[in-house]
């Protein structure tokens, strides 16, 4: 196995209890040969030894024996690479990186791991209920900013680290969060929200139709009885669609346990799972003129916010074993 040149100008910053950011410079010729990056932070090594290691791996599925934290495949960004790091068992950073590293709690789940999560989520999804709109709650200031500074268009933003630590969408996928769950007794969106008193509602067909692909992204809970399912809606051929196609299980839009779009009597009919809270990420910009903005009458339940929510690692319903 051929060794690479020694990295230069190594910098570690943005250190927290469970993440870090690392950057370094490499010889230009090495960038075209590297398939994996590893950082060995084993405390048992000689204090004077070089904790930074990287090698060329000819087989992407085979890791060098000394590699402990787990493998992260490279992500190319304009000639540079972005991967993510994590905290080790003893609170030390343990992850992989290249010229740019973003905070990350663990290596990405492979598709087979997400398929396991999907199977678990399907077991509790419950029966399907009809709905007609997607909605997004935010503070008044958010929508004022969209109107004054964004040309009346809500723009996708980078997904935070909420949910499963291994979700490949966290810190990587750009999108806009929407909800679609309805109250059982009214068939309408709930009047309470953890995200703000102003609600944008858009007809479901504007975001979800036969020209849209649907992907399963995550399944988690936050130390409560409620379980969340994260789905991604991406127009076919869009950059979000290409991202998801490589990383996430794709769902049949007319036949799945979470969110469906079917033609019935010549019309598109939409249904969502009753017993899961769906978080739907739409990967493209959305113009406010396509929907209606108004103020809800209920409460702002801040305790139910899922922003950067930590998944309950002890829940047997929504956790899987990934062989680590």
PDB file of C-alpha atoms in Angstrom:
ATOM      1  CA  UNK A   1       0.000   0.000   0.000  1.00  0.00           C
ATOM      2  CA  UNK A   2       1.518   3.289  -1.102  1.00  0.00           C
ATOM      3  CA  UNK A   3       1.976   6.042   1.477  1.00  0.00           C
ATOM      4  CA  UNK A   4       1.010   9.610   0.672  1.00  0.00           C
ATOM      5  CA  UNK A   5       2.947  12.756   1.338  1.00  0.00           C
ATOM      6  CA  UNK A   6       2.952  14.174   4.865  1.00  0.00           C
ATOM      7  CA  UNK A   7       0.081  16.635   5.427  1.00  0.00           C
ATOM      8  CA  UNK A   8       0.975  20.240   6.178  1.00  0.00           C
ATOM      9  CA  UNK A   9      -0.602  23.181   7.981  1.00  0.00           C
ATOM     10  CA  UNK A  10      -2.844  21.003  10.144  1.00  0.00           C
ATOM     11  CA  UNK A  11      -5.417  22.998  12.098  1.00  0.00           C
ATOM     12  CA  UNK A  12      -8.087  21.811  14.545  1.00  0.00           C
ATOM     13  CA  UNK A  13     -10.752  24.225  15.775  1.00  0.00           C
ATOM     14  CA  UNK A  14     -14.463  24.540  16.575  1.00  0.00           C
ATOM     15  CA  UNK A  15     -13.975  21.820  19.182  1.00  0.00           C
ATOM     16  CA  UNK A  16     -17.040  20.824  21.205  1.00  0.00           C
ATOM     17  CA  UNK A  17     -17.820  17.854  23.420  1.00  0.00           C
ATOM     18  CA  UNK A  18     -18.838  15.731  20.439  1.00  0.00           C
ATOM     19  CA  UNK A  19     -17.414  17.266  17.272  1.00  0.00           C
ATOM     20  CA  UNK A  20     -14.498  19.142  15.773  1.00  0.00           C
ATOM     21  CA  UNK A  21     -13.321  20.824  12.585  1.00  0.00           C
ATOM     22  CA  UNK A  22      -9.984  19.932  11.018  1.00  0.00           C
ATOM     23  CA  UNK A  23      -8.185  21.184   7.911  1.00  0.00           C
ATOM     24  CA  UNK A  24      -4.873  20.458   6.249  1.00  0.00           C
ATOM     25  CA  UNK A  25      -2.949  20.944   3.014  1.00  0.00           C
ATOM     26  CA  UNK A  26      -1.863  18.169   0.658  1.00  0.00           C
ATOM     27  CA  UNK A  27       0.339  17.830  -2.383  1.00  0.00           C
ATOM     28  CA  UNK A  28      -1.716  18.415  -5.528  1.00  0.00           C
ATOM     29  CA  UNK A  29      -0.835  15.026  -7.006  1.00  0.00           C
ATOM     30  CA  UNK A  30      -2.189  13.180  -3.952  1.00  0.00           C
ATOM     31  CA  UNK A  31      -5.705  14.582  -4.300  1.00  0.00           C
ATOM     32  CA  UNK A  32      -6.392  12.429  -7.353  1.00  0.00           C
ATOM     33  CA  UNK A  33      -5.243   9.182  -5.699  1.00  0.00           C
ATOM     34  CA  UNK A  34      -6.916   9.265  -2.308  1.00  0.00           C
ATOM     35  CA  UNK A  35     -10.069   7.232  -1.641  1.00  0.00           C
ATOM     36  CA  UNK A  36     -10.250   7.402   2.197  1.00  0.00           C
ATOM     37  CA  UNK A  37      -8.985   9.618   5.003  1.00  0.00           C
ATOM     38  CA  UNK A  38      -8.350   8.459   8.558  1.00  0.00           C
ATOM     39  CA  UNK A  39      -7.212  10.149  11.744  1.00  0.00           C
ATOM     40  CA  UNK A  40      -5.819   7.843  14.413  1.00  0.00           C
ATOM     41  CA  UNK A  41      -6.204   9.370  17.878  1.00  0.00           C
ATOM     42  CA  UNK A  42      -5.427   6.266  19.896  1.00  0.00           C
ATOM     43  CA  UNK A  43      -4.288   7.410  23.357  1.00  0.00           C
ATOM     44  CA  UNK A  44      -2.126   4.321  23.797  1.00  0.00           C
ATOM     45  CA  UNK A  45       0.348   5.398  21.142  1.00  0.00           C
ATOM     46  CA  UNK A  46       3.613   7.139  21.909  1.00  0.00           C
ATOM     47  CA  UNK A  47       2.912  10.757  22.744  1.00  0.00           C
ATOM     48  CA  UNK A  48       5.538  11.843  20.239  1.00  0.00           C
ATOM     49  CA  UNK A  49       4.125   9.767  17.388  1.00  0.00           C
ATOM     50  CA  UNK A  50       2.218  11.338  14.545  1.00  0.00           C
ATOM     51  CA  UNK A  51      -1.496  10.898  15.291  1.00  0.00           C
ATOM     52  CA  UNK A  52      -2.411  11.865  11.741  1.00  0.00           C
ATOM     53  CA  UNK A  53      -2.389   9.013   9.216  1.00  0.00           C
ATOM     54  CA  UNK A  54      -3.718   8.653   5.721  1.00  0.00           C
ATOM     55  CA  UNK A  55      -3.168   6.014   3.083  1.00  0.00           C
ATOM     56  CA  UNK A  56      -4.347   5.067  -0.366  1.00  0.00           C
ATOM     57  CA  UNK A  57      -6.925   2.285  -0.253  1.00  0.00           C
ATOM     58  CA  UNK A  58      -7.417   0.384  -3.518  1.00  0.00           C
ATOM     59  CA  UNK A  59     -10.644  -1.182  -2.244  1.00  0.00           C
ATOM     60  CA  UNK A  60     -13.133   1.231  -0.752  1.00  0.00           C
ATOM     61  CA  UNK A  61     -14.759  -1.523   1.265  1.00  0.00           C
ATOM     62  CA  UNK A  62     -11.535  -2.572   2.990  1.00  0.00           C
ATOM     63  CA  UNK A  63     -10.177  -0.439   5.823  1.00  0.00           C
ATOM     64  CA  UNK A  64      -6.577  -0.529   7.057  1.00  0.00           C
ATOM     65  CA  UNK A  65      -6.356  -2.590  10.247  1.00  0.00           C
ATOM     66  CA  UNK A  66      -5.179   0.325  12.363  1.00  0.00           C
ATOM     67  CA  UNK A  67      -8.266   2.324  11.563  1.00  0.00           C
ATOM     68  CA  UNK A  68     -10.515   2.486  14.624  1.00  0.00           C
ATOM     69  CA  UNK A  69     -13.205   5.203  14.380  1.00  0.00           C
ATOM     70  CA  UNK A  70     -14.920   4.046  11.181  1.00  0.00           C
ATOM     71  CA  UNK A  71     -14.681   4.858   7.478  1.00  0.00           C
ATOM     72  CA  UNK A  72     -15.918   7.992   5.741  1.00  0.00           C
ATOM     73  CA  UNK A  73     -15.928   8.102   1.984  1.00  0.00           C
ATOM     74  CA  UNK A  74     -14.673  11.229   0.326  1.00  0.00           C
ATOM     75  CA  UNK A  75     -16.945  14.011  -0.795  1.00  0.00           C
ATOM     76  CA  UNK A  76     -15.555  16.196  -3.582  1.00  0.00           C
ATOM     77  CA  UNK A  77     -16.201  19.931  -3.343  1.00  0.00           C
ATOM     78  CA  UNK A  78     -14.591  21.992  -6.104  1.00  0.00           C
ATOM     79  CA  UNK A  79     -11.327  20.078  -5.966  1.00  0.00           C
ATOM     80  CA  UNK A  80     -11.409  19.836  -2.174  1.00  0.00           C
ATOM     81  CA  UNK A  81     -13.051  17.197  -0.028  1.00  0.00           C
ATOM     82  CA  UNK A  82     -15.485  17.434   2.834  1.00  0.00           C
ATOM     83  CA  UNK A  83     -16.035  14.709   5.395  1.00  0.00           C
ATOM     84  CA  UNK A  84     -16.978  14.799   9.023  1.00  0.00           C
ATOM     85  CA  UNK A  85     -15.479  13.967  12.406  1.00  0.00           C
ATOM     86  CA  UNK A  86     -16.766  12.711  15.720  1.00  0.00           C
ATOM     87  CA  UNK A  87     -15.981  12.350  19.390  1.00  0.00           C
ATOM     88  CA  UNK A  88     -14.348   9.111  20.496  1.00  0.00           C
ATOM     89  CA  UNK A  89     -15.157   6.955  23.509  1.00  0.00           C
ATOM     90  CA  UNK A  90     -12.970   8.996  25.832  1.00  0.00           C
ATOM     91  CA  UNK A  91     -14.249  12.340  24.641  1.00  0.00           C
ATOM     92  CA  UNK A  92     -11.368  12.729  22.202  1.00  0.00           C
ATOM     93  CA  UNK A  93     -12.066  13.645  18.598  1.00  0.00           C
ATOM     94  CA  UNK A  94     -12.023  10.565  16.403  1.00  0.00           C
ATOM     95  CA  UNK A  95     -12.884  10.937  12.766  1.00  0.00           C
ATOM     96  CA  UNK A  96     -11.706  11.456   9.221  1.00  0.00           C
ATOM     97  CA  UNK A  97     -10.945  14.597   7.322  1.00  0.00           C
ATOM     98  CA  UNK A  98      -9.367  16.413   4.412  1.00  0.00           C
ATOM     99  CA  UNK A  99      -8.846  20.005   3.359  1.00  0.00           C
ATOM    100  CA  UNK A 100     -12.196  20.867   4.904  1.00  0.00           C
ATOM    101  CA  UNK A 101     -13.994  19.041   7.690  1.00  0.00           C
ATOM    102  CA  UNK A 102     -17.461  19.761   9.009  1.00  0.00           C
ATOM    103  CA  UNK A 103     -18.683  18.645  12.457  1.00  0.00           C
ATOM    104  CA  UNK A 104     -20.139  15.142  12.397  1.00  0.00           C
ATOM    105  CA  UNK A 105     -21.166  12.783  15.166  1.00  0.00           C
ATOM    106  CA  UNK A 106     -20.444   9.495  13.368  1.00  0.00           C
ATOM    107  CA  UNK A 107     -19.848   7.960   9.957  1.00  0.00           C
ATOM    108  CA  UNK A 108     -22.767   7.929   7.564  1.00  0.00           C
ATOM    109  CA  UNK A 109     -25.202   5.046   7.564  1.00  0.00           C
ATOM    110  CA  UNK A 110     -24.958   2.992   4.407  1.00  0.00           C
ATOM    111  CA  UNK A 111     -28.141   2.291   2.452  1.00  0.00           C
ATOM    112  CA  UNK A 112     -28.515  -1.092   4.118  1.00  0.00           C
ATOM    113  CA  UNK A 113     -28.483   0.587   7.541  1.00  0.00           C
ATOM    114  CA  UNK A 114     -31.150   3.047   6.443  1.00  0.00           C
ATOM    115  CA  UNK A 115     -33.174   0.116   5.106  1.00  0.00           C
ATOM    116  CA  UNK A 116     -33.116  -1.348   8.630  1.00  0.00           C
ATOM    117  CA  UNK A 117     -34.319   1.972  10.036  1.00  0.00           C
ATOM    118  CA  UNK A 118     -37.031   2.101   7.406  1.00  0.00           C
ATOM    119  CA  UNK A 119     -38.284  -1.358   8.368  1.00  0.00           C
ATOM    120  CA  UNK A 120     -38.476  -0.301  12.016  1.00  0.00           C
ATOM    121  CA  UNK A 121     -40.306   2.898  11.088  1.00  0.00           C
ATOM    122  CA  UNK A 122     -42.820   0.980   8.998  1.00  0.00           C
ATOM    123  CA  UNK A 123     -43.780  -1.143  12.005  1.00  0.00           C
ATOM    124  CA  UNK A 124     -45.203   1.851  13.881  1.00  0.00           C
ATOM    125  CA  UNK A 125     -46.381   4.039  10.986  1.00  0.00           C
ATOM    126  CA  UNK A 126     -50.065   3.230  11.486  1.00  0.00           C
ATOM    127  CA  UNK A 127     -52.882   3.772   9.033  1.00  0.00           C
ATOM    128  CA  UNK A 128     -52.801   6.465   6.371  1.00  0.00           C
ATOM    129  CA  UNK A 129     -54.778   9.703   6.694  1.00  0.00           C
ATOM    130  CA  UNK A 130     -55.636  12.100   3.894  1.00  0.00           C
ATOM    131  CA  UNK A 131     -54.156  15.595   3.773  1.00  0.00           C
ATOM    132  CA  UNK A 132     -54.054  18.401   1.234  1.00  0.00           C
ATOM    133  CA  UNK A 133     -51.312  20.876   2.237  1.00  0.00           C
ATOM    134  CA  UNK A 134     -47.714  20.964   3.366  1.00  0.00           C
ATOM    135  CA  UNK A 135     -46.990  23.637   5.942  1.00  0.00           C
ATOM    136  CA  UNK A 136     -44.000  25.380   7.513  1.00  0.00           C
ATOM    137  CA  UNK A 137     -44.082  27.331  10.765  1.00  0.00           C
ATOM    138  CA  UNK A 138     -41.588  30.076  11.585  1.00  0.00           C
ATOM    139  CA  UNK A 139     -41.369  33.375  13.409  1.00  0.00           C
ATOM    140  CA  UNK A 140     -42.745  36.521  11.812  1.00  0.00           C
ATOM    141  CA  UNK A 141     -39.203  37.817  11.348  1.00  0.00           C
ATOM    142  CA  UNK A 142     -38.291  34.825   9.186  1.00  0.00           C
ATOM    143  CA  UNK A 143     -41.005  35.521   6.640  1.00  0.00           C
ATOM    144  CA  UNK A 144     -40.262  39.263   6.715  1.00  0.00           C
ATOM    145  CA  UNK A 145     -36.658  38.475   5.832  1.00  0.00           C
ATOM    146  CA  UNK A 146     -37.749  36.177   2.992  1.00  0.00           C
ATOM    147  CA  UNK A 147     -39.917  38.931   1.530  1.00  0.00           C
ATOM    148  CA  UNK A 148     -37.465  41.795   1.952  1.00  0.00           C
ATOM    149  CA  UNK A 149     -34.134  40.131   1.226  1.00  0.00           C
ATOM    150  CA  UNK A 150     -34.819  36.889  -0.666  1.00  0.00           C
ATOM    151  CA  UNK A 151     -37.189  37.988  -3.410  1.00  0.00           C
ATOM    152  CA  UNK A 152     -40.165  36.342  -1.664  1.00  0.00           C
ATOM    153  CA  UNK A 153     -38.477  32.930  -2.022  1.00  0.00           C
ATOM    154  CA  UNK A 154     -37.672  30.530   0.807  1.00  0.00           C
ATOM    155  CA  UNK A 155     -34.254  29.091   0.047  1.00  0.00           C
ATOM    156  CA  UNK A 156     -32.892  25.685   1.083  1.00  0.00           C
ATOM    157  CA  UNK A 157     -30.505  25.656   4.023  1.00  0.00           C
ATOM    158  CA  UNK A 158     -28.087  23.031   5.304  1.00  0.00           C
ATOM    159  CA  UNK A 159     -29.723  20.368   7.456  1.00  0.00           C
ATOM    160  CA  UNK A 160     -28.623  20.397  11.099  1.00  0.00           C
ATOM    161  CA  UNK A 161     -27.447  17.392  13.144  1.00  0.00           C
ATOM    162  CA  UNK A 162     -30.865  16.414  14.481  1.00  0.00           C
ATOM    163  CA  UNK A 163     -31.911  12.784  14.383  1.00  0.00           C
ATOM    164  CA  UNK A 164     -29.696   9.730  13.997  1.00  0.00           C
ATOM    165  CA  UNK A 165     -25.984  10.417  14.265  1.00  0.00           C
ATOM    166  CA  UNK A 166     -25.346   8.404  11.113  1.00  0.00           C
ATOM    167  CA  UNK A 167     -27.885  10.111   8.858  1.00  0.00           C
ATOM    168  CA  UNK A 168     -26.096  11.056   5.605  1.00  0.00           C
ATOM    169  CA  UNK A 169     -28.305  14.142   5.229  1.00  0.00           C
ATOM    170  CA  UNK A 170     -27.032  15.929   8.362  1.00  0.00           C
ATOM    171  CA  UNK A 171     -24.636  18.709   7.504  1.00  0.00           C
ATOM    172  CA  UNK A 172     -24.757  17.728   3.832  1.00  0.00           C
ATOM    173  CA  UNK A 173     -28.221  18.107   2.295  1.00  0.00           C
ATOM    174  CA  UNK A 174     -29.770  21.511   1.609  1.00  0.00           C
ATOM    175  CA  UNK A 175     -33.513  21.732   1.915  1.00  0.00           C
ATOM    176  CA  UNK A 176     -36.588  23.341   3.465  1.00  0.00           C
ATOM    177  CA  UNK A 177     -38.449  21.563   6.275  1.00  0.00           C
ATOM    178  CA  UNK A 178     -42.182  21.081   5.897  1.00  0.00           C
ATOM    179  CA  UNK A 179     -44.803  19.214   7.898  1.00  0.00           C
ATOM    180  CA  UNK A 180     -47.956  17.489   6.712  1.00  0.00           C
ATOM    181  CA  UNK A 181     -49.399  15.734   9.773  1.00  0.00           C
ATOM    182  CA  UNK A 182     -53.036  16.439  10.524  1.00  0.00           C
ATOM    183  CA  UNK A 183     -55.215  16.208  13.610  1.00  0.00           C
ATOM    184  CA  UNK A 184     -57.194  13.006  13.696  1.00  0.00           C
ATOM    185  CA  UNK A 185     -60.508  14.619  14.561  1.00  0.00           C
ATOM    186  CA  UNK A 186     -60.381  17.562  12.124  1.00  0.00           C
ATOM    187  CA  UNK A 187     -58.184  16.398   9.257  1.00  0.00           C
ATOM    188  CA  UNK A 188     -56.470  19.807   9.428  1.00  0.00           C
ATOM    189  CA  UNK A 189     -52.942  20.805  10.499  1.00  0.00           C
ATOM    190  CA  UNK A 190     -52.612  21.264  14.281  1.00  0.00           C
ATOM    191  CA  UNK A 191     -52.904  24.787  15.646  1.00  0.00           C
ATOM    192  CA  UNK A 192     -49.857  24.385  17.911  1.00  0.00           C
ATOM    193  CA  UNK A 193     -46.256  24.476  16.689  1.00  0.00           C
ATOM    194  CA  UNK A 194     -42.768  24.500  18.231  1.00  0.00           C
ATOM    195  CA  UNK A 195     -41.287  26.672  15.473  1.00  0.00           C
ATOM    196  CA  UNK A 196     -43.287  29.876  15.426  1.00  0.00           C
ATOM    197  CA  UNK A 197     -46.789  31.340  15.241  1.00  0.00           C
ATOM    198  CA  UNK A 198     -46.701  32.106  11.508  1.00  0.00           C
ATOM    199  CA  UNK A 199     -47.536  29.299   9.108  1.00  0.00           C
ATOM    200  CA  UNK A 200     -46.994  29.023   5.373  1.00  0.00           C
ATOM    201  CA  UNK A 201     -49.334  26.514   3.725  1.00  0.00           C
ATOM    202  CA  UNK A 202     -48.881  25.255   0.175  1.00  0.00           C
ATOM    203  CA  UNK A 203     -51.064  22.821  -1.819  1.00  0.00           C
ATOM    204  CA  UNK A 204     -49.498  19.377  -1.644  1.00  0.00           C
ATOM    205  CA  UNK A 205     -49.283  19.010  -5.417  1.00  0.00           C
ATOM    206  CA  UNK A 206     -46.915  21.987  -5.627  1.00  0.00           C
ATOM    207  CA  UNK A 207     -44.210  19.978  -3.861  1.00  0.00           C
ATOM    208  CA  UNK A 208     -45.243  16.362  -4.363  1.00  0.00           C
ATOM    209  CA  UNK A 209     -46.353  14.932  -7.702  1.00  0.00           C
ATOM    210  CA  UNK A 210     -45.317  12.260 -10.224  1.00  0.00           C
ATOM    211  CA  UNK A 211     -42.310  14.419 -11.197  1.00  0.00           C
ATOM    212  CA  UNK A 212     -40.966  14.198  -7.627  1.00  0.00           C
ATOM    213  CA  UNK A 213     -38.867  11.445  -6.086  1.00  0.00           C
ATOM    214  CA  UNK A 214     -39.371  10.462  -2.447  1.00  0.00           C
ATOM    215  CA  UNK A 215     -36.620   9.140  -0.154  1.00  0.00           C
ATOM    216  CA  UNK A 216     -36.454   7.750   3.387  1.00  0.00           C
ATOM    217  CA  UNK A 217     -33.807   9.602   5.417  1.00  0.00           C
ATOM    218  CA  UNK A 218     -34.183   8.899   9.145  1.00  0.00           C
ATOM    219  CA  UNK A 219     -36.198   7.526  12.074  1.00  0.00           C
ATOM    220  CA  UNK A 220     -35.661   8.750  15.620  1.00  0.00           C
ATOM    221  CA  UNK A 221     -37.124   9.857  18.948  1.00  0.00           C
ATOM    222  CA  UNK A 222     -36.049  12.331  21.626  1.00  0.00           C
ATOM    223  CA  UNK A 223     -36.542  10.420  24.898  1.00  0.00           C
ATOM    224  CA  UNK A 224     -40.308  10.577  24.396  1.00  0.00           C
ATOM    225  CA  UNK A 225     -43.052   8.316  23.072  1.00  0.00           C
ATOM    226  CA  UNK A 226     -43.185  10.339  19.850  1.00  0.00           C
ATOM    227  CA  UNK A 227     -41.236   9.059  16.870  1.00  0.00           C
ATOM    228  CA  UNK A 228     -40.153  11.126  13.887  1.00  0.00           C
ATOM    229  CA  UNK A 229     -39.663   9.985  10.306  1.00  0.00           C
ATOM    230  CA  UNK A 230     -37.570  12.193   8.025  1.00  0.00           C
ATOM    231  CA  UNK A 231     -38.391  12.061   4.319  1.00  0.00           C
ATOM    232  CA  UNK A 232     -36.897  13.933   1.369  1.00  0.00           C
ATOM    233  CA  UNK A 233     -38.888  15.255  -1.580  1.00  0.00           C
ATOM    234  CA  UNK A 234     -36.679  16.053  -4.571  1.00  0.00           C
ATOM    235  CA  UNK A 235     -37.798  17.018  -8.092  1.00  0.00           C
ATOM    236  CA  UNK A 236     -36.508  14.435 -10.533  1.00  0.00           C
ATOM    237  CA  UNK A 237     -33.070  15.297 -11.895  1.00  0.00           C
ATOM    238  CA  UNK A 238     -32.421  18.081  -9.370  1.00  0.00           C
ATOM    239  CA  UNK A 239     -29.187  18.307  -7.407  1.00  0.00           C
ATOM    240  CA  UNK A 240     -31.052  17.132  -4.303  1.00  0.00           C
ATOM    241  CA  UNK A 241     -32.368  14.141  -6.234  1.00  0.00           C
ATOM    242  CA  UNK A 242     -28.858  13.184  -7.362  1.00  0.00           C
ATOM    243  CA  UNK A 243     -27.561  13.502  -3.792  1.00  0.00           C
ATOM    244  CA  UNK A 244     -30.321  11.300  -2.364  1.00  0.00           C
ATOM    245  CA  UNK A 245     -30.171   8.696  -5.126  1.00  0.00           C
ATOM    246  CA  UNK A 246     -26.665   7.690  -4.048  1.00  0.00           C
ATOM    247  CA  UNK A 247     -27.307   7.682  -0.304  1.00  0.00           C
ATOM    248  CA  UNK A 248     -30.957   7.098   0.615  1.00  0.00           C
ATOM    249  CA  UNK A 249     -33.546   4.364   0.000  1.00  0.00           C
ATOM    250  CA  UNK A 250     -36.062   5.538  -2.578  1.00  0.00           C
ATOM    251  CA  UNK A 251     -39.769   5.040  -1.875  1.00  0.00           C
ATOM    252  CA  UNK A 252     -42.591   4.336  -4.293  1.00  0.00           C
ATOM    253  CA  UNK A 253     -44.636   7.544  -4.145  1.00  0.00           C
ATOM    254  CA  UNK A 254     -47.915   5.679  -4.575  1.00  0.00           C
ATOM    255  CA  UNK A 255     -47.218   2.763  -2.237  1.00  0.00           C
ATOM    256  CA  UNK A 256     -45.262   3.204   0.985  1.00  0.00           C
ATOM    257  CA  UNK A 257     -45.995   3.384   4.720  1.00  0.00           C
ATOM    258  CA  UNK A 258     -45.266   7.085   5.264  1.00  0.00           C
ATOM    259  CA  UNK A 259     -46.330   9.514   2.538  1.00  0.00           C
ATOM    260  CA  UNK A 260     -48.195   8.745  -0.676  1.00  0.00           C
ATOM    261  CA  UNK A 261     -49.387  10.479  -3.819  1.00  0.00           C
ATOM    262  CA  UNK A 262     -51.940   8.496  -5.824  1.00  0.00           C
ATOM    263  CA  UNK A 263     -54.278   9.206  -8.704  1.00  0.00           C
ATOM    264  CA  UNK A 264     -57.852   8.443  -7.682  1.00  0.00           C
ATOM    265  CA  UNK A 265     -60.793   9.253  -9.971  1.00  0.00           C
ATOM    266  CA  UNK A 266     -58.546  11.517 -12.030  1.00  0.00           C
ATOM    267  CA  UNK A 267     -57.235  13.534  -9.057  1.00  0.00           C
ATOM    268  CA  UNK A 268     -54.044  13.412  -6.977  1.00  0.00           C
ATOM    269  CA  UNK A 269     -54.814  12.196  -3.461  1.00  0.00           C
ATOM    270  CA  UNK A 270     -52.333  12.531  -0.597  1.00  0.00           C
ATOM    271  CA  UNK A 271     -51.982  10.499   2.603  1.00  0.00           C
ATOM    272  CA  UNK A 272     -49.606  10.505   5.563  1.00  0.00           C
ATOM    273  CA  UNK A 273     -48.883   7.966   8.309  1.00  0.00           C
ATOM    274  CA  UNK A 274     -51.031   8.505  11.381  1.00  0.00           C
ATOM    275  CA  UNK A 275     -48.683   7.343  14.138  1.00  0.00           C
ATOM    276  CA  UNK A 276     -45.403   9.000  13.108  1.00  0.00           C
ATOM    277  CA  UNK A 277     -44.512  12.682  13.002  1.00  0.00           C
ATOM    278  CA  UNK A 278     -43.237  13.346   9.492  1.00  0.00           C
ATOM    279  CA  UNK A 279     -40.479  15.845   8.790  1.00  0.00           C
ATOM    280  CA  UNK A 280     -40.391  16.451   5.052  1.00  0.00           C
ATOM    281  CA  UNK A 281     -37.353  18.087   3.466  1.00  0.00           C
ATOM    282  CA  UNK A 282     -37.999  19.743   0.095  1.00  0.00           C
ATOM    283  CA  UNK A 283     -34.745  20.305  -1.749  1.00  0.00           C
ATOM    284  CA  UNK A 284     -35.650  23.280  -3.967  1.00  0.00           C
ATOM    285  CA  UNK A 285     -36.536  26.953  -3.321  1.00  0.00           C
ATOM    286  CA  UNK A 286     -40.214  27.731  -2.699  1.00  0.00           C
ATOM    287  CA  UNK A 287     -41.884  31.022  -3.624  1.00  0.00           C
ATOM    288  CA  UNK A 288     -44.301  32.352  -1.005  1.00  0.00           C
ATOM    289  CA  UNK A 289     -46.690  33.316  -3.790  1.00  0.00           C
ATOM    290  CA  UNK A 290     -47.444  29.606  -4.285  1.00  0.00           C
ATOM    291  CA  UNK A 291     -49.160  29.344  -0.903  1.00  0.00           C
ATOM    292  CA  UNK A 292     -50.826  31.224   1.924  1.00  0.00           C
ATOM    293  CA  UNK A 293     -49.212  32.767   5.009  1.00  0.00           C
ATOM    294  CA  UNK A 294     -51.143  33.285   8.237  1.00  0.00           C
ATOM    295  CA  UNK A 295     -50.959  33.208  12.023  1.00  0.00           C
ATOM    296  CA  UNK A 296     -51.961  30.107  13.976  1.00  0.00           C
ATOM    297  CA  UNK A 297     -54.302  30.323  16.954  1.00  0.00           C
ATOM    298  CA  UNK A 298     -52.552  27.770  19.161  1.00  0.00           C
ATOM    299  CA  UNK A 299     -49.437  27.782  21.289  1.00  0.00           C
ATOM    300  CA  UNK A 300     -45.753  27.745  20.424  1.00  0.00           C
ATOM    301  CA  UNK A 301     -44.562  24.532  22.075  1.00  0.00           C
ATOM    302  CA  UNK A 302     -40.809  25.111  22.222  1.00  0.00           C
ATOM    303  CA  UNK A 303     -40.181  21.849  24.075  1.00  0.00           C
ATOM    304  CA  UNK A 304     -41.205  19.893  20.967  1.00  0.00           C
ATOM    305  CA  UNK A 305     -38.630  21.497  18.678  1.00  0.00           C
ATOM    306  CA  UNK A 306     -36.397  19.031  16.831  1.00  0.00           C
ATOM    307  CA  UNK A 307     -33.667  21.555  15.977  1.00  0.00           C
ATOM    308  CA  UNK A 308     -30.358  19.741  16.585  1.00  0.00           C
ATOM    309  CA  UNK A 309     -32.347  17.170  18.570  1.00  0.00           C
ATOM    310  CA  UNK A 310     -30.326  14.297  20.023  1.00  0.00           C
ATOM    311  CA  UNK A 311     -31.631  10.814  19.323  1.00  0.00           C
ATOM    312  CA  UNK A 312     -32.339   8.553  22.291  1.00  0.00           C
ATOM    313  CA  UNK A 313     -29.631   5.861  21.939  1.00  0.00           C
ATOM    314  CA  UNK A 314     -31.455   3.487  24.299  1.00  0.00           C
ATOM    315  CA  UNK A 315     -34.742   3.310  22.382  1.00  0.00           C
ATOM    316  CA  UNK A 316     -35.253  -0.182  20.995  1.00  0.00           C
ATOM    317  CA  UNK A 317     -37.913   1.034  18.594  1.00  0.00           C
ATOM    318  CA  UNK A 318     -35.746   3.362  16.495  1.00  0.00           C
ATOM    319  CA  UNK A 319     -32.144   2.205  16.967  1.00  0.00           C
ATOM    320  CA  UNK A 320     -30.259  -0.320  14.879  1.00  0.00           C
ATOM    321  CA  UNK A 321     -26.977  -2.183  15.175  1.00  0.00           C
ATOM    322  CA  UNK A 322     -24.498  -1.283  12.449  1.00  0.00           C
ATOM    323  CA  UNK A 323     -21.833  -3.758  13.446  1.00  0.00           C
ATOM    324  CA  UNK A 324     -19.502  -1.333  15.187  1.00  0.00           C
TER     325      UNK A 324
END
